Amino acid sequence: MSLDGKNALVTGGGSGIGRAIALRLARDGAAVAILDLNLEGARQTAEDVAALGRGSFAVRADVASAADVEAAAREARQRLGPITILINNAGIGHVVAFVDTTEEDWDRMIDVHMKGAFLCAREVVPDMLQVGWGRVVSISSVAGLQGAAGFVHYSAAKAGIIGFTKGLAQELGRHGITVNAIAPGLIDTPILGKADLTRDVQQRMVRRSAVGRIGQPEDMAAACAYLVSEEASFCTGQVISPNGGMYF
């Protein structure tokens, strides 16, 4: 599934799923721009992409900031060329009871996930329309498919990603652009620790999975590799959920 000559932008690419996707895209031939609030992590990923012989650079950006996203997309276009692959991966998550959820908690969750996906797509979809080819893949969650106690704000944001995906797919399909989402289950990433899930809770979730293990970022990267490939040209508006057969 060659991506030679393609240029990708990966948000939240400094660690976890975003980093794994960036490296997989590079192995498949793409040049990759890495966006992350964690500039050190983004730079490390960019260095590793460059070591694979692909163009890459890192930029610190908050995907909830229109100014940050516009500047990052402009730099990506100048340094790599037209961006025809967008991976909306940047995300946050933490456990909080609904009655304890503050307005700030809610707004930040929605801004990072939903507004971030909107802003990034708004910047790079014109590139895709110009060349008549593009791939948008956004990271949702099983929580967005069926909800999760303690994650009401997160569930709402990830469900919004699915609606965004389906609507954008309908609008762009006739232009050679596919839009899909990945809804991971429990994945071993840094955000898992920040989500305040205790090891006991994690182990109970793993025991409910069919495969009996926690997912790895590379599992999500493999799904993404298909969705951005030419082989997936008939797949749009879909949600792939690699979750090991685990449901809340």
mmCIF file of C-alpha atoms in Angstrom:
data_model
loop_
_atom_site.group_PDB
_atom_site.id
_atom_site.type_symbol
_atom_site.label_atom_id
_atom_site.label_comp_id
_atom_site.label_asym_id
_atom_site.label_seq_id
_atom_site.Cartn_x
_atom_site.Cartn_y
_atom_site.Cartn_z
ATOM 1 C CA MET A 1 0.000 0.000 0.000
ATOM 2 C CA SER A 2 2.438 2.624 -1.241
ATOM 3 C CA LEU A 3 2.005 6.235 -0.163
ATOM 4 C CA ASP A 4 4.986 7.480 -2.156
ATOM 5 C CA GLY A 5 4.581 11.148 -2.972
ATOM 6 C CA LYS A 6 1.832 11.698 -0.396
ATOM 7 C CA ASN A 7 2.098 14.267 2.396
ATOM 8 C CA ALA A 8 0.402 13.677 5.731
ATOM 9 C CA LEU A 9 -0.397 15.790 8.760
ATOM 10 C CA VAL A 10 -0.772 13.919 12.056
ATOM 11 C CA THR A 11 -2.073 15.701 15.145
ATOM 12 C CA GLY A 12 -1.056 14.440 18.564
ATOM 13 C CA GLY A 13 1.859 12.720 16.850
ATOM 14 C CA GLY A 14 4.309 13.076 19.704
ATOM 15 C CA SER A 15 3.278 9.864 21.456
ATOM 16 C CA GLY A 16 0.889 6.923 21.528
ATOM 17 C CA ILE A 17 -1.428 6.263 18.607
ATOM 18 C CA GLY A 18 -0.383 9.401 16.739
ATOM 19 C CA ARG A 19 3.279 8.483 16.869
ATOM 20 C CA ALA A 20 2.579 4.909 15.712
ATOM 21 C CA ILE A 21 0.472 6.195 12.814
ATOM 22 C CA ALA A 22 3.110 8.717 11.771
ATOM 23 C CA LEU A 23 5.785 6.020 11.659
ATOM 24 C CA ARG A 24 3.529 3.629 9.745
ATOM 25 C CA LEU A 25 2.682 6.287 7.170
ATOM 26 C CA ALA A 26 6.382 6.998 6.746
ATOM 27 C CA ARG A 27 7.177 3.302 6.287
ATOM 28 C CA ASP A 28 4.504 3.213 3.594
ATOM 29 C CA GLY A 29 6.140 6.137 1.808
ATOM 30 C CA ALA A 30 4.543 9.362 3.048
ATOM 31 C CA ALA A 31 6.205 12.531 4.276
ATOM 32 C CA VAL A 32 4.721 13.507 7.636
ATOM 33 C CA ALA A 33 4.177 16.750 9.537
ATOM 34 C CA ILE A 34 3.866 16.148 13.285
ATOM 35 C CA LEU A 35 1.665 18.446 15.376
ATOM 36 C CA ASP A 36 1.563 18.237 19.158
ATOM 37 C CA LEU A 37 1.435 20.434 22.250
ATOM 38 C CA ASN A 38 4.408 18.378 23.416
ATOM 39 C CA LEU A 39 7.070 19.748 21.078
ATOM 40 C CA GLU A 40 9.784 17.465 22.451
ATOM 41 C CA GLY A 41 7.731 14.378 21.675
ATOM 42 C CA ALA A 42 6.806 15.727 18.249
ATOM 43 C CA ARG A 43 10.437 16.368 17.443
ATOM 44 C CA GLN A 44 11.391 12.832 18.427
ATOM 45 C CA THR A 45 8.724 11.395 16.157
ATOM 46 C CA ALA A 46 9.834 13.677 13.327
ATOM 47 C CA GLU A 47 13.433 12.527 13.772
ATOM 48 C CA ASP A 48 12.336 8.905 13.645
ATOM 49 C CA VAL A 49 10.318 9.566 10.494
ATOM 50 C CA ALA A 50 13.321 11.283 8.919
ATOM 51 C CA ALA A 51 15.456 8.262 9.808
ATOM 52 C CA LEU A 52 13.133 6.233 7.571
ATOM 53 C CA GLY A 53 14.095 8.488 4.682
ATOM 54 C CA ARG A 54 10.915 10.561 4.641
ATOM 55 C CA GLY A 55 10.419 14.294 4.894
ATOM 56 C CA SER A 56 9.206 15.377 8.305
ATOM 57 C CA PHE A 57 9.117 18.232 10.766
ATOM 58 C CA ALA A 58 7.549 18.986 14.128
ATOM 59 C CA VAL A 59 5.496 21.968 15.203
ATOM 60 C CA ARG A 60 3.914 22.845 18.531
ATOM 61 C CA ALA A 61 0.221 23.507 18.023
ATOM 62 C CA ASP A 62 -3.020 23.449 19.978
ATOM 63 C CA VAL A 63 -5.585 21.976 17.592
ATOM 64 C CA ALA A 64 -8.313 23.949 19.377
ATOM 65 C CA SER A 65 -6.642 27.188 18.253
ATOM 66 C CA ALA A 66 -7.503 28.353 14.742
ATOM 67 C CA ALA A 67 -4.352 30.485 14.619
ATOM 68 C CA ASP A 68 -2.136 27.546 15.620
ATOM 69 C CA VAL A 69 -3.719 25.200 13.103
ATOM 70 C CA GLU A 70 -3.575 27.724 10.277
ATOM 71 C CA ALA A 71 0.108 28.421 10.932
ATOM 72 C CA ALA A 72 0.963 24.714 11.184
ATOM 73 C CA ALA A 73 -0.884 23.837 7.967
ATOM 74 C CA ARG A 74 0.780 26.699 6.137
ATOM 75 C CA GLU A 75 4.223 25.537 7.250
ATOM 76 C CA ALA A 76 3.422 21.926 6.325
ATOM 77 C CA ARG A 77 2.353 23.006 2.851
ATOM 78 C CA GLN A 78 5.477 25.120 2.379
ATOM 79 C CA ARG A 79 7.878 22.440 3.586
ATOM 80 C CA LEU A 80 6.260 19.286 2.215
ATOM 81 C CA GLY A 81 3.757 20.306 -0.450
ATOM 82 C CA PRO A 82 -0.025 19.817 -0.627
ATOM 83 C CA ILE A 83 -1.380 17.875 2.362
ATOM 84 C CA THR A 84 -3.577 15.025 1.167
ATOM 85 C CA ILE A 85 -3.670 12.835 4.289
ATOM 86 C CA LEU A 86 -5.039 14.182 7.570
ATOM 87 C CA ILE A 87 -5.013 12.175 10.786
ATOM 88 C CA ASN A 88 -7.109 13.851 13.506
ATOM 89 C CA ASN A 89 -5.623 12.100 16.514
ATOM 90 C CA ALA A 90 -4.975 14.782 19.149
ATOM 91 C CA GLY A 91 -7.018 14.053 22.235
ATOM 92 C CA ILE A 92 -7.395 14.316 25.988
ATOM 93 C CA GLY A 93 -9.291 12.253 28.541
ATOM 94 C CA HIS A 94 -9.878 11.919 32.259
ATOM 95 C CA VAL A 95 -12.418 10.273 34.538
ATOM 96 C CA VAL A 96 -14.913 12.626 36.172
ATOM 97 C CA ALA A 97 -18.437 12.038 37.438
ATOM 98 C CA PHE A 98 -20.999 13.912 35.368
ATOM 99 C CA VAL A 99 -22.196 15.959 38.361
ATOM 100 C CA ASP A 100 -18.602 17.054 38.984
ATOM 101 C CA THR A 101 -17.910 18.006 35.364
ATOM 102 C CA THR A 102 -17.190 21.707 35.076
ATOM 103 C CA GLU A 103 -18.010 23.918 32.140
ATOM 104 C CA GLU A 104 -14.275 24.226 31.550
ATOM 105 C CA ASP A 105 -13.932 20.414 31.491
ATOM 106 C CA TRP A 106 -16.715 20.167 28.933
ATOM 107 C CA ASP A 107 -15.532 22.992 26.711
ATOM 108 C CA ARG A 108 -11.930 21.791 26.550
ATOM 109 C CA MET A 109 -12.985 18.229 25.737
ATOM 110 C CA ILE A 110 -15.236 19.372 22.902
ATOM 111 C CA ASP A 111 -12.695 21.911 21.650
ATOM 112 C CA VAL A 112 -9.771 19.494 21.407
ATOM 113 C CA HIS A 113 -11.681 16.670 19.758
ATOM 114 C CA MET A 114 -14.462 18.200 17.689
ATOM 115 C CA LYS A 115 -13.255 21.729 17.051
ATOM 116 C CA GLY A 116 -9.751 20.407 16.456
ATOM 117 C CA ALA A 117 -10.961 17.984 13.784
ATOM 118 C CA PHE A 118 -12.972 20.754 12.144
ATOM 119 C CA LEU A 119 -10.129 23.280 12.136
ATOM 120 C CA CYS A 120 -7.569 20.836 10.770
ATOM 121 C CA ALA A 121 -9.876 19.577 8.037
ATOM 122 C CA ARG A 122 -10.835 23.109 7.082
ATOM 123 C CA GLU A 123 -7.175 23.924 6.496
ATOM 124 C CA VAL A 124 -6.151 20.909 4.425
ATOM 125 C CA VAL A 125 -9.285 19.798 2.554
ATOM 126 C CA PRO A 126 -8.690 22.561 -0.043
ATOM 127 C CA ASP A 127 -5.374 20.851 -0.875
ATOM 128 C CA MET A 128 -7.230 17.567 -1.380
ATOM 129 C CA LEU A 129 -9.869 19.200 -3.573
ATOM 130 C CA GLN A 130 -7.169 20.791 -5.689
ATOM 131 C CA VAL A 131 -5.432 17.488 -6.450
ATOM 132 C CA GLY A 132 -8.618 15.401 -6.546
ATOM 133 C CA TRP A 133 -7.497 12.897 -3.905
ATOM 134 C CA GLY A 134 -7.461 12.819 -0.132
ATOM 135 C CA ARG A 135 -7.841 10.831 3.045
ATOM 136 C CA VAL A 136 -9.184 12.056 6.390
ATOM 137 C CA VAL A 137 -9.014 9.654 9.334
ATOM 138 C CA SER A 138 -10.171 10.778 12.774
ATOM 139 C CA ILE A 139 -9.666 8.891 16.015
ATOM 140 C CA SER A 140 -12.925 8.336 17.886
ATOM 141 C CA SER A 141 -13.419 5.695 20.622
ATOM 142 C CA VAL A 142 -15.668 2.838 21.674
ATOM 143 C CA ALA A 143 -16.887 5.374 24.240
ATOM 144 C CA GLY A 144 -18.202 7.413 21.326
ATOM 145 C CA LEU A 145 -20.110 4.384 20.047
ATOM 146 C CA GLN A 146 -21.802 3.345 23.269
ATOM 147 C CA GLY A 147 -20.826 5.740 26.065
ATOM 148 C CA ALA A 148 -18.876 5.177 29.264
ATOM 149 C CA ALA A 149 -19.601 6.095 32.871
ATOM 150 C CA GLY A 150 -17.191 8.721 34.147
ATOM 151 C CA PHE A 151 -16.494 9.779 30.571
ATOM 152 C CA VAL A 152 -19.695 11.573 29.586
ATOM 153 C CA HIS A 153 -17.823 14.579 28.188
ATOM 154 C CA TYR A 154 -15.335 12.301 26.412
ATOM 155 C CA SER A 155 -18.098 10.071 25.050
ATOM 156 C CA ALA A 156 -19.938 13.096 23.687
ATOM 157 C CA ALA A 157 -16.813 14.476 22.013
ATOM 158 C CA LYS A 158 -15.907 11.135 20.438
ATOM 159 C CA ALA A 159 -19.485 10.596 19.252
ATOM 160 C CA GLY A 160 -19.275 14.029 17.659
ATOM 161 C CA ILE A 161 -16.219 12.863 15.716
ATOM 162 C CA ILE A 162 -18.347 10.077 14.222
ATOM 163 C CA GLY A 163 -21.057 12.512 13.108
ATOM 164 C CA PHE A 164 -18.413 14.822 11.664
ATOM 165 C CA THR A 165 -16.903 11.892 9.772
ATOM 166 C CA LYS A 166 -20.169 10.749 8.245
ATOM 167 C CA GLY A 167 -21.240 14.240 7.205
ATOM 168 C CA LEU A 168 -17.892 15.178 5.674
ATOM 169 C CA ALA A 169 -17.723 11.854 3.837
ATOM 170 C CA GLN A 170 -21.024 12.633 2.109
ATOM 171 C CA GLU A 171 -19.781 16.050 1.030
ATOM 172 C CA LEU A 172 -16.349 15.040 -0.257
ATOM 173 C CA GLY A 173 -16.803 11.556 -1.715
ATOM 174 C CA ARG A 174 -17.371 12.732 -5.285
ATOM 175 C CA HIS A 175 -14.059 14.563 -5.186
ATOM 176 C CA GLY A 176 -11.914 11.486 -4.604
ATOM 177 C CA ILE A 177 -11.667 12.155 -0.863
ATOM 178 C CA THR A 178 -12.606 9.534 1.723
ATOM 179 C CA VAL A 179 -13.381 10.318 5.354
ATOM 180 C CA ASN A 180 -13.386 7.603 8.015
ATOM 181 C CA ALA A 181 -12.968 7.118 11.751
ATOM 182 C CA ILE A 182 -11.232 4.620 14.015
ATOM 183 C CA ALA A 183 -12.856 3.859 17.375
ATOM 184 C CA PRO A 184 -10.195 2.153 19.518
ATOM 185 C CA GLY A 185 -10.877 0.123 22.606
ATOM 186 C CA LEU A 186 -8.436 0.095 25.540
ATOM 187 C CA ILE A 187 -5.023 1.022 24.105
ATOM 188 C CA ASP A 188 -1.668 1.197 25.896
ATOM 189 C CA THR A 189 -0.842 4.893 25.466
ATOM 190 C CA PRO A 190 0.226 7.772 27.750
ATOM 191 C CA ILE A 191 -3.343 9.111 27.772
ATOM 192 C CA LEU A 192 -4.435 5.909 29.518
ATOM 193 C CA GLY A 193 -2.497 6.921 32.617
ATOM 194 C CA LYS A 194 -3.819 10.470 32.448
ATOM 195 C CA ALA A 195 -7.373 9.148 32.270
ATOM 196 C CA ASP A 196 -7.055 7.987 35.905
ATOM 197 C CA LEU A 197 -8.069 4.412 35.163
ATOM 198 C CA THR A 198 -6.699 2.240 37.943
ATOM 199 C CA ARG A 199 -4.820 -0.939 37.078
ATOM 200 C CA ASP A 200 -7.704 -2.971 38.534
ATOM 201 C CA VAL A 201 -10.155 -1.240 36.212
ATOM 202 C CA GLN A 202 -7.847 -1.805 33.251
ATOM 203 C CA GLN A 203 -7.473 -5.492 34.097
ATOM 204 C CA ARG A 204 -11.253 -5.927 34.353
ATOM 205 C CA MET A 205 -11.647 -4.326 30.943
ATOM 206 C CA VAL A 206 -8.996 -6.608 29.440
ATOM 207 C CA ARG A 207 -10.709 -9.678 30.917
ATOM 208 C CA ARG A 208 -13.881 -8.654 29.076
ATOM 209 C CA SER A 209 -12.039 -8.604 25.755
ATOM 210 C CA ALA A 210 -12.159 -11.543 23.378
ATOM 211 C CA VAL A 211 -8.412 -11.545 22.711
ATOM 212 C CA GLY A 212 -7.427 -11.087 26.368
ATOM 213 C CA ARG A 213 -4.921 -8.282 25.961
ATOM 214 C CA ILE A 214 -4.707 -4.529 25.865
ATOM 215 C CA GLY A 215 -4.386 -2.962 22.437
ATOM 216 C CA GLN A 216 -1.169 -1.423 21.142
ATOM 217 C CA PRO A 217 -0.788 1.812 19.166
ATOM 218 C CA GLU A 218 0.502 -0.247 16.244
ATOM 219 C CA ASP A 219 -2.867 -2.023 16.082
ATOM 220 C CA MET A 220 -4.492 1.338 15.336
ATOM 221 C CA ALA A 221 -1.748 2.282 12.893
ATOM 222 C CA ALA A 222 -2.457 -0.881 10.907
ATOM 223 C CA ALA A 223 -6.139 0.045 10.609
ATOM 224 C CA CYS A 224 -5.183 3.556 9.581
ATOM 225 C CA ALA A 225 -2.773 2.248 6.936
ATOM 226 C CA TYR A 226 -5.696 0.552 5.212
ATOM 227 C CA LEU A 227 -8.002 3.562 5.406
ATOM 228 C CA VAL A 228 -5.488 5.924 3.790
ATOM 229 C CA SER A 229 -4.555 3.470 1.056
ATOM 230 C CA GLU A 230 -5.823 3.339 -2.503
ATOM 231 C CA GLU A 231 -7.329 -0.059 -1.660
ATOM 232 C CA ALA A 232 -9.787 1.754 0.630
ATOM 233 C CA SER A 233 -11.140 4.067 -2.084
ATOM 234 C CA PHE A 234 -14.628 2.525 -1.716
ATOM 235 C CA CYS A 235 -14.586 2.865 2.084
ATOM 236 C CA THR A 236 -15.901 6.199 3.337
ATOM 237 C CA GLY A 237 -18.126 7.410 6.149
ATOM 238 C CA GLN A 238 -17.212 4.274 8.103
ATOM 239 C CA VAL A 239 -16.153 3.632 11.702
ATOM 240 C CA ILE A 240 -13.642 0.828 12.233
ATOM 241 C CA SER A 241 -13.418 -0.262 15.859
ATOM 242 C CA PRO A 242 -10.311 -2.321 16.660
ATOM 243 C CA ASN A 243 -11.099 -3.152 20.284
ATOM 244 C CA GLY A 244 -10.150 -6.784 20.762
ATOM 245 C CA GLY A 245 -13.814 -7.690 21.169
ATOM 246 C CA MET A 246 -13.994 -5.566 24.344
ATOM 247 C CA TYR A 247 -17.064 -3.520 25.154
ATOM 248 C CA PHE A 248 -17.820 -1.494 28.262
#
